[in-house]
């Protein structure tokens, strides 16, 4: 196995043993990037020399026994998470390229933990697409099939994780932007409880979380990035469990136990809601329904009580959110100078073109649907401990399409399984539950009550070990 494909937990073990150096690992990762990046276009502001210097510093800290909890681990950060000195174009040519003055909270915590941030990753136009289509970045593609999208808006993060650009990649999620690309690229993607990881520029529904190949690596990244930051009034101090998470051995033990002993992840009588029909949007592909049902059967065999449930959200809720986001984006775009406004992706301009037809009542009602979604999800958790569903109703769609519907008037027909948990602030994670007949990953989603992020990851780790069809990662294109 290439060093670029080692998990973060394995790298840290090898660093502690002095059997491996961060410098060696980074060179392998950069070689992988050189090999695959012409096909995938996942990176932005790649900084090999800065990363090499950081890796040498990490090597010295391991030698001096002063290493941090992620010391020497190669990490990428999504383009819209500010890193000092790098512009934040938000995926669009319409943005002025002004270097960020400081690291956003998540990036700062990663650096403080010793992570080697060697690159940013790409995102689509304003982060408002579930694809890699952008007027600023080259088109990002899926390593499993380069004719397909890697998803979005954490497009580059997902492509980089699947292709082995190191073990930990950090994305953002406001309607599924971590979980959709993670599902379409066969990854663990965690949207944590809102406030657990400080965003820095909070907005209703917005969260930051890891995209990784394993649940253990996601837990490790979560532990490092968690915590209060005064730049984000929605953030809060780490929960008590995080005291143990600072020890990476304990993170590994917790998740490895969950993978090897069902009772450690599945308490007796765990109530699992099986949601196979979102009740709106694109129909669920039968292959996806079958894969998620098979995951439910694994949990049931291990002692869980699995019950199908009716759809959680309604057409009114999703359409209301669309109207609110439409007017929000239209307002932002209208404030741009004309020459910059003309650079915005045509599909986004088409989407916001009807915003002027909305009344104040329409916009207020749309805003209220965020609360309506939150109430609907909260009600579902009164009778269930876990909600298991597809991540998306379809597998990865053609890379060149901005939307899976190819219709700016219907942009959100694929997010009905993911967006409710943004509005309700509940944690939700993905895992690869199977494969389509064309060899594309099929993602399953596990949503859990607030602050039970590790429960979701432990269940994902268990299911990953119990579902037998594991395929080699797409590191040769």
Tab-separated table of N, CA and C in Angstrom, residues 68-189:
chain	number	residue	atom	x	y	z
A	68	UNK	N	1.640	17.093	18.201
A	68	UNK	CA	0.231	17.292	18.485
A	68	UNK	C	-0.604	16.112	18.019
A	69	UNK	N	-1.945	16.179	18.232
A	69	UNK	CA	-2.807	15.026	17.952
A	69	UNK	C	-2.995	14.707	16.478
A	70	UNK	N	-2.618	15.612	15.575
A	70	UNK	CA	-2.664	15.312	14.134
A	70	UNK	C	-1.315	15.589	13.478
A	71	UNK	N	-0.270	15.558	14.255
A	71	UNK	CA	1.019	16.021	13.749
A	71	UNK	C	1.501	15.192	12.561
A	72	UNK	N	1.784	15.908	11.466
A	72	UNK	CA	2.330	15.276	10.279
A	72	UNK	C	1.314	14.630	9.364
A	73	UNK	N	0.036	14.703	9.706
A	73	UNK	CA	-0.998	14.095	8.864
A	73	UNK	C	-1.367	15.055	7.735
A	74	UNK	N	-1.260	14.635	6.470
A	74	UNK	CA	-1.649	15.506	5.362
A	74	UNK	C	-3.161	15.744	5.357
A	75	UNK	N	-3.545	16.999	5.199
A	75	UNK	CA	-4.945	17.404	5.274
A	75	UNK	C	-5.217	18.423	4.174
A	76	UNK	N	-6.419	18.369	3.594
A	76	UNK	CA	-6.876	19.455	2.725
A	76	UNK	C	-8.072	20.131	3.373
A	77	UNK	N	-8.283	21.379	2.990
A	77	UNK	CA	-9.373	22.189	3.523
A	77	UNK	C	-10.134	22.800	2.351
A	78	UNK	N	-11.438	22.738	2.409
A	78	UNK	CA	-12.276	23.266	1.326
A	78	UNK	C	-12.003	24.755	1.103
A	79	UNK	N	-12.099	25.160	-0.116
A	79	UNK	CA	-11.754	26.506	-0.541
A	79	UNK	C	-12.436	27.603	0.275
A	80	UNK	N	-13.704	27.385	0.696
A	80	UNK	CA	-14.438	28.440	1.404
A	80	UNK	C	-14.154	28.482	2.906
A	81	UNK	N	-13.272	27.623	3.409
A	81	UNK	CA	-12.795	27.700	4.783
A	81	UNK	C	-11.484	28.483	4.734
A	82	UNK	N	-11.491	29.690	5.237
A	82	UNK	CA	-10.368	30.596	5.036
A	82	UNK	C	-9.075	30.046	5.620
A	83	UNK	N	-7.997	30.213	4.871
A	83	UNK	CA	-6.641	29.971	5.357
A	83	UNK	C	-5.828	31.218	5.054
A	84	UNK	N	-5.029	31.633	6.001
A	84	UNK	CA	-4.354	32.928	5.890
A	84	UNK	C	-3.521	33.010	4.610
A	85	UNK	N	-3.671	34.140	3.927
A	85	UNK	CA	-2.880	34.404	2.737
A	85	UNK	C	-3.457	33.880	1.444
A	86	UNK	N	-4.569	33.128	1.507
A	86	UNK	CA	-5.152	32.535	0.302
A	86	UNK	C	-6.527	33.152	0.026
A	87	UNK	N	-6.781	33.622	-1.194
A	87	UNK	CA	-8.111	34.146	-1.508
A	87	UNK	C	-9.197	33.074	-1.382
A	88	UNK	N	-10.410	33.516	-1.187
A	88	UNK	CA	-11.562	32.624	-1.023
A	88	UNK	C	-12.572	32.955	-2.121
A	89	UNK	N	-12.406	32.390	-3.320
A	89	UNK	CA	-13.267	32.766	-4.443
A	89	UNK	C	-14.688	32.218	-4.385
A	90	UNK	N	-14.964	31.260	-3.499
A	90	UNK	CA	-16.289	30.655	-3.377
A	90	UNK	C	-16.755	30.009	-4.683
A	91	UNK	N	-15.807	29.495	-5.432
A	91	UNK	CA	-16.144	28.748	-6.630
A	91	UNK	C	-16.586	29.575	-7.817
A	92	UNK	N	-16.508	30.894	-7.724
A	92	UNK	CA	-17.021	31.721	-8.813
A	92	UNK	C	-15.994	32.753	-9.272
A	93	UNK	N	-15.971	33.011	-10.567
A	93	UNK	CA	-15.106	34.037	-11.135
A	93	UNK	C	-15.581	35.433	-10.780
A	94	UNK	N	-16.767	35.545	-10.159
A	94	UNK	CA	-17.315	36.846	-9.798
A	94	UNK	C	-16.735	37.418	-8.512
A	95	UNK	N	-15.934	36.630	-7.790
A	95	UNK	CA	-15.389	37.072	-6.505
A	95	UNK	C	-14.049	37.761	-6.689
A	96	UNK	N	-13.832	38.861	-5.959
A	96	UNK	CA	-12.525	39.501	-5.930
A	96	UNK	C	-11.545	38.620	-5.152
A	97	UNK	N	-10.352	38.457	-5.693
A	97	UNK	CA	-9.371	37.555	-5.082
A	97	UNK	C	-8.534	38.315	-4.063
A	98	UNK	N	-9.055	38.374	-2.841
A	98	UNK	CA	-8.396	39.064	-1.736
A	98	UNK	C	-7.883	38.009	-0.753
A	99	UNK	N	-6.583	37.975	-0.474
A	99	UNK	CA	-6.057	36.969	0.461
A	99	UNK	C	-6.729	37.072	1.834
A	100	UNK	N	-7.055	35.924	2.407
A	100	UNK	CA	-7.664	35.898	3.736
A	100	UNK	C	-6.653	36.373	4.775
A	101	UNK	N	-7.134	37.160	5.744
A	101	UNK	CA	-6.248	37.727	6.750
A	101	UNK	C	-5.832	36.714	7.808
A	102	UNK	N	-6.663	35.683	8.035
A	102	UNK	CA	-6.368	34.716	9.088
A	102	UNK	C	-7.033	33.393	8.770
A	103	UNK	N	-6.618	32.353	9.483
A	103	UNK	CA	-7.261	31.052	9.370
A	103	UNK	C	-8.643	31.091	9.999
A	104	UNK	N	-9.612	30.457	9.355
A	104	UNK	CA	-10.905	30.215	9.984
A	104	UNK	C	-10.701	29.264	11.160
A	105	UNK	N	-11.667	29.188	12.090
A	105	UNK	CA	-11.468	28.367	13.285
A	105	UNK	C	-11.045	26.931	13.002
A	106	UNK	N	-11.697	26.251	12.057
A	106	UNK	CA	-11.359	24.850	11.807
A	106	UNK	C	-9.934	24.707	11.298
A	107	UNK	N	-9.536	25.589	10.375
A	107	UNK	CA	-8.173	25.532	9.853
A	107	UNK	C	-7.157	25.835	10.944
A	108	UNK	N	-7.476	26.796	11.814
A	108	UNK	CA	-6.562	27.132	12.901
A	108	UNK	C	-6.367	25.952	13.848
A	109	UNK	N	-7.450	25.240	14.149
A	109	UNK	CA	-7.342	24.090	15.052
A	109	UNK	C	-6.529	22.965	14.412
A	110	UNK	N	-6.693	22.765	13.112
A	110	UNK	CA	-5.910	21.748	12.420
A	110	UNK	C	-4.427	22.078	12.471
A	111	UNK	N	-4.084	23.327	12.194
A	111	UNK	CA	-2.667	23.719	12.250
A	111	UNK	C	-2.108	23.550	13.656
A	112	UNK	N	-2.898	23.974	14.657
A	112	UNK	CA	-2.428	23.871	16.039
A	112	UNK	C	-2.195	22.417	16.444
A	113	UNK	N	-2.935	21.505	15.825
A	113	UNK	CA	-2.781	20.078	16.112
A	113	UNK	C	-1.640	19.442	15.337
A	114	UNK	N	-0.970	20.227	14.473
A	114	UNK	CA	0.170	19.727	13.724
A	114	UNK	C	-0.138	19.205	12.338
A	115	UNK	N	-1.399	19.299	11.899
A	115	UNK	CA	-1.757	18.817	10.568
A	115	UNK	C	-0.995	19.596	9.495
A	116	UNK	N	-0.657	18.909	8.418
A	116	UNK	CA	0.029	19.539	7.286
A	116	UNK	C	-1.031	19.866	6.234
A	117	UNK	N	-1.476	21.115	6.218
A	117	UNK	CA	-2.462	21.550	5.230
A	117	UNK	C	-1.701	21.864	3.946
A	118	UNK	N	-1.759	20.956	2.992
A	118	UNK	CA	-0.934	21.101	1.789
A	118	UNK	C	-1.707	21.692	0.614
A	119	UNK	N	-3.048	21.764	0.728
A	119	UNK	CA	-3.842	22.307	-0.377
A	119	UNK	C	-5.228	22.663	0.117
A	120	UNK	N	-5.873	23.578	-0.598
A	120	UNK	CA	-7.311	23.768	-0.492
A	120	UNK	C	-7.955	22.839	-1.534
A	121	UNK	N	-9.291	22.703	-1.462
A	121	UNK	CA	-9.996	21.883	-2.460
A	121	UNK	C	-11.119	22.679	-3.094
A	122	UNK	N	-11.519	22.244	-4.263
A	122	UNK	CA	-12.447	22.987	-5.101
A	122	UNK	C	-13.889	22.908	-4.616
A	123	UNK	N	-14.701	23.848	-5.108
A	123	UNK	CA	-16.130	23.858	-4.839
A	123	UNK	C	-16.838	24.487	-6.033
A	124	UNK	N	-18.133	24.231	-6.203
A	124	UNK	CA	-18.875	24.825	-7.314
A	124	UNK	C	-19.322	26.251	-6.999
A	125	UNK	N	-19.979	26.845	-7.949
A	125	UNK	CA	-20.403	28.242	-7.888
A	125	UNK	C	-21.147	28.575	-6.596
A	126	UNK	N	-20.545	29.413	-5.784
A	126	UNK	CA	-21.120	29.873	-4.513
A	126	UNK	C	-21.505	28.722	-3.574
A	127	UNK	N	-21.042	27.520	-3.857
A	127	UNK	CA	-21.401	26.379	-3.030
A	127	UNK	C	-22.859	25.984	-3.147
A	128	UNK	N	-23.537	26.458	-4.178
A	128	UNK	CA	-24.978	26.223	-4.291
A	128	UNK	C	-25.325	25.124	-5.288
A	129	UNK	N	-24.368	24.254	-5.594
A	129	UNK	CA	-24.598	23.139	-6.512
A	129	UNK	C	-24.092	21.849	-5.870
A	130	UNK	N	-24.711	20.747	-6.219
A	130	UNK	CA	-24.234	19.430	-5.768
A	130	UNK	C	-23.369	18.793	-6.850
A	131	UNK	N	-22.520	19.603	-7.444
A	131	UNK	CA	-21.623	19.152	-8.509
A	131	UNK	C	-20.329	19.939	-8.376
A	132	UNK	N	-19.425	19.759	-9.339
A	132	UNK	CA	-18.184	20.516	-9.332
A	132	UNK	C	-18.149	21.613	-10.360
A	133	UNK	N	-19.299	22.023	-10.888
A	133	UNK	CA	-19.360	23.022	-11.952
A	133	UNK	C	-19.082	24.415	-11.381
A	134	UNK	N	-18.106	25.104	-11.955
A	134	UNK	CA	-17.629	26.370	-11.412
A	134	UNK	C	-17.110	27.248	-12.538
A	135	UNK	N	-17.280	28.559	-12.387
A	135	UNK	CA	-16.669	29.483	-13.344
A	135	UNK	C	-15.244	29.842	-12.948
A	136	UNK	N	-14.805	29.403	-11.774
A	136	UNK	CA	-13.448	29.708	-11.314
A	136	UNK	C	-12.543	28.488	-11.374
A	137	UNK	N	-13.002	27.360	-10.873
A	137	UNK	CA	-12.192	26.141	-10.827
A	137	UNK	C	-12.433	25.283	-12.064
A	138	UNK	N	-11.427	24.507	-12.490
A	138	UNK	CA	-11.684	23.470	-13.501
A	138	UNK	C	-12.720	22.480	-12.972
A	139	UNK	N	-13.372	21.762	-13.866
A	139	UNK	CA	-14.436	20.837	-13.487
A	139	UNK	C	-13.863	19.653	-12.710
A	140	UNK	N	-14.321	19.486	-11.473
A	140	UNK	CA	-13.887	18.374	-10.631
A	140	UNK	C	-14.651	17.112	-10.995
A	141	UNK	N	-13.943	15.978	-11.022
A	141	UNK	CA	-14.542	14.714	-11.464
A	141	UNK	C	-14.385	13.631	-10.403
A	142	UNK	N	-15.189	12.591	-10.547
A	142	UNK	CA	-15.255	11.497	-9.588
A	142	UNK	C	-14.185	10.447	-9.912
A	143	UNK	N	-13.320	10.096	-8.956
A	143	UNK	CA	-12.274	9.109	-9.256
A	143	UNK	C	-12.804	7.731	-9.641
A	144	UNK	N	-14.009	7.378	-9.195
A	144	UNK	CA	-14.564	6.069	-9.543
A	144	UNK	C	-14.977	6.005	-11.013
A	145	UNK	N	-15.305	7.145	-11.589
A	145	UNK	CA	-15.699	7.239	-12.999
A	145	UNK	C	-15.598	8.712	-13.356
A	146	UNK	N	-14.570	9.080	-14.103
A	146	UNK	CA	-14.316	10.509	-14.350
A	146	UNK	C	-15.362	11.153	-15.247
A	147	UNK	N	-16.276	10.373	-15.800
A	147	UNK	CA	-17.385	10.983	-16.529
A	147	UNK	C	-18.486	11.457	-15.584
A	148	UNK	N	-18.359	11.120	-14.298
A	148	UNK	CA	-19.381	11.446	-13.307
A	148	UNK	C	-18.904	12.547	-12.362
A	149	UNK	N	-19.867	13.202	-11.727
A	149	UNK	CA	-19.553	14.219	-10.740
A	149	UNK	C	-19.021	13.589	-9.462
A	150	UNK	N	-18.158	14.327	-8.768
A	150	UNK	CA	-17.763	13.936	-7.414
A	150	UNK	C	-18.790	14.407	-6.402
A	151	UNK	N	-19.785	15.177	-6.859
A	151	UNK	CA	-20.765	15.760	-5.960
A	151	UNK	C	-20.342	17.161	-5.563
A	152	UNK	N	-21.099	17.744	-4.666
A	152	UNK	CA	-20.788	19.086	-4.212
A	152	UNK	C	-21.671	19.474	-3.047
A	153	UNK	N	-21.374	20.538	-2.393
A	153	UNK	CA	-20.380	21.467	-2.887
A	153	UNK	C	-18.946	21.132	-2.459
A	154	UNK	N	-18.769	20.141	-1.579
A	154	UNK	CA	-17.409	19.736	-1.199
A	154	UNK	C	-16.854	18.783	-2.250
A	155	UNK	N	-16.806	19.281	-3.484
A	155	UNK	CA	-16.454	18.438	-4.628
A	155	UNK	C	-15.014	17.974	-4.569
A	156	UNK	N	-14.083	18.926	-4.449
A	156	UNK	CA	-12.678	18.558	-4.428
A	156	UNK	C	-12.303	17.721	-3.218
A	157	UNK	N	-12.918	18.006	-2.069
A	157	UNK	CA	-12.622	17.232	-0.867
A	157	UNK	C	-12.956	15.760	-1.064
A	158	UNK	N	-14.109	15.481	-1.665
A	158	UNK	CA	-14.528	14.097	-1.880
A	158	UNK	C	-13.640	13.404	-2.900
A	159	UNK	N	-13.351	14.078	-4.016
A	159	UNK	CA	-12.485	13.477	-5.029
A	159	UNK	C	-11.100	13.193	-4.458
A	160	UNK	N	-10.581	14.138	-3.670
A	160	UNK	CA	-9.257	13.967	-3.082
A	160	UNK	C	-9.228	12.802	-2.096
A	161	UNK	N	-10.271	12.669	-1.298
A	161	UNK	CA	-10.308	11.580	-0.316
A	161	UNK	C	-10.367	10.224	-0.997
A	162	UNK	N	-11.231	10.087	-1.993
A	162	UNK	CA	-11.360	8.802	-2.677
A	162	UNK	C	-10.088	8.435	-3.436
A	163	UNK	N	-9.401	9.449	-3.986
A	163	UNK	CA	-8.206	9.188	-4.782
A	163	UNK	C	-6.949	9.019	-3.942
A	164	UNK	N	-7.031	9.274	-2.641
A	164	UNK	CA	-5.882	9.076	-1.778
A	164	UNK	C	-4.924	10.240	-1.741
A	165	UNK	N	-5.456	11.467	-1.728
A	165	UNK	CA	-4.614	12.639	-1.503
A	165	UNK	C	-4.459	12.815	0.015
A	166	UNK	N	-3.997	11.784	0.696
A	166	UNK	CA	-3.928	11.819	2.143
A	166	UNK	C	-5.248	11.431	2.775
A	167	UNK	N	-5.290	11.325	4.124
A	167	UNK	CA	-6.432	10.696	4.776
A	167	UNK	C	-7.575	11.596	5.218
A	168	UNK	N	-7.339	12.896	5.468
A	168	UNK	CA	-8.378	13.750	6.046
A	168	UNK	C	-8.617	14.964	5.162
A	169	UNK	N	-9.892	15.197	4.877
A	169	UNK	CA	-10.300	16.310	4.021
A	169	UNK	C	-11.498	16.976	4.686
A	170	UNK	N	-11.508	18.294	4.684
A	170	UNK	CA	-12.519	19.034	5.438
A	170	UNK	C	-13.419	19.791	4.472
A	171	UNK	N	-14.740	19.618	4.650
A	171	UNK	CA	-15.717	20.276	3.798
A	171	UNK	C	-16.724	21.062	4.604
A	172	UNK	N	-17.685	21.643	3.900
A	172	UNK	CA	-18.794	22.352	4.532
A	172	UNK	C	-20.102	21.796	3.992
A	173	UNK	N	-21.189	22.041	4.738
A	173	UNK	CA	-22.466	21.407	4.408
A	173	UNK	C	-23.597	22.327	4.855
A	174	UNK	N	-24.461	22.731	3.894
A	174	UNK	CA	-25.631	23.538	4.229
A	174	UNK	C	-26.926	22.878	3.763
A	175	UNK	N	-26.805	21.828	2.949
A	175	UNK	CA	-27.985	21.093	2.507
A	175	UNK	C	-27.660	19.656	2.133
A	176	UNK	N	-26.382	19.290	2.345
A	176	UNK	CA	-25.899	17.960	1.979
A	176	UNK	C	-24.522	18.008	1.369
A	177	UNK	N	-23.839	19.136	1.472
A	177	UNK	CA	-22.611	19.379	0.710
A	177	UNK	C	-21.399	18.609	1.179
A	178	UNK	N	-21.450	17.978	2.363
A	178	UNK	CA	-20.455	16.979	2.750
A	178	UNK	C	-20.970	15.590	2.399
A	179	UNK	N	-22.212	15.316	2.768
A	179	UNK	CA	-22.733	13.946	2.669
A	179	UNK	C	-23.012	13.504	1.236
A	180	UNK	N	-23.495	14.395	0.379
A	180	UNK	CA	-23.748	13.992	-1.010
A	180	UNK	C	-22.466	13.590	-1.722
A	181	UNK	N	-21.416	14.429	-1.733
A	181	UNK	CA	-20.172	13.970	-2.373
A	181	UNK	C	-19.551	12.767	-1.678
A	182	UNK	N	-19.663	12.694	-0.355
A	182	UNK	CA	-19.133	11.508	0.336
A	182	UNK	C	-19.857	10.259	-0.125
A	183	UNK	N	-21.182	10.325	-0.235
A	183	UNK	CA	-21.952	9.172	-0.692
A	183	UNK	C	-21.616	8.771	-2.113
A	184	UNK	N	-21.433	9.753	-2.976
A	184	UNK	CA	-21.140	9.462	-4.382
A	184	UNK	C	-19.692	9.044	-4.603
A	185	UNK	N	-18.831	9.252	-3.605
A	185	UNK	CA	-17.421	8.850	-3.725
A	185	UNK	C	-17.043	7.726	-2.765
A	186	UNK	N	-18.028	7.126	-2.078
A	186	UNK	CA	-17.768	5.951	-1.251
A	186	UNK	C	-17.088	6.231	0.077
A	187	UNK	N	-17.332	7.420	0.669
A	187	UNK	CA	-16.602	7.874	1.845
A	187	UNK	C	-17.470	7.944	3.092
A	188	UNK	N	-16.798	8.122	4.229
A	188	UNK	CA	-17.454	8.569	5.455
A	188	UNK	C	-17.436	10.094	5.427
A	189	UNK	N	-18.614	10.699	5.460
A	189	UNK	CA	-18.709	12.156	5.490
A	189	UNK	C	-19.609	12.555	6.643
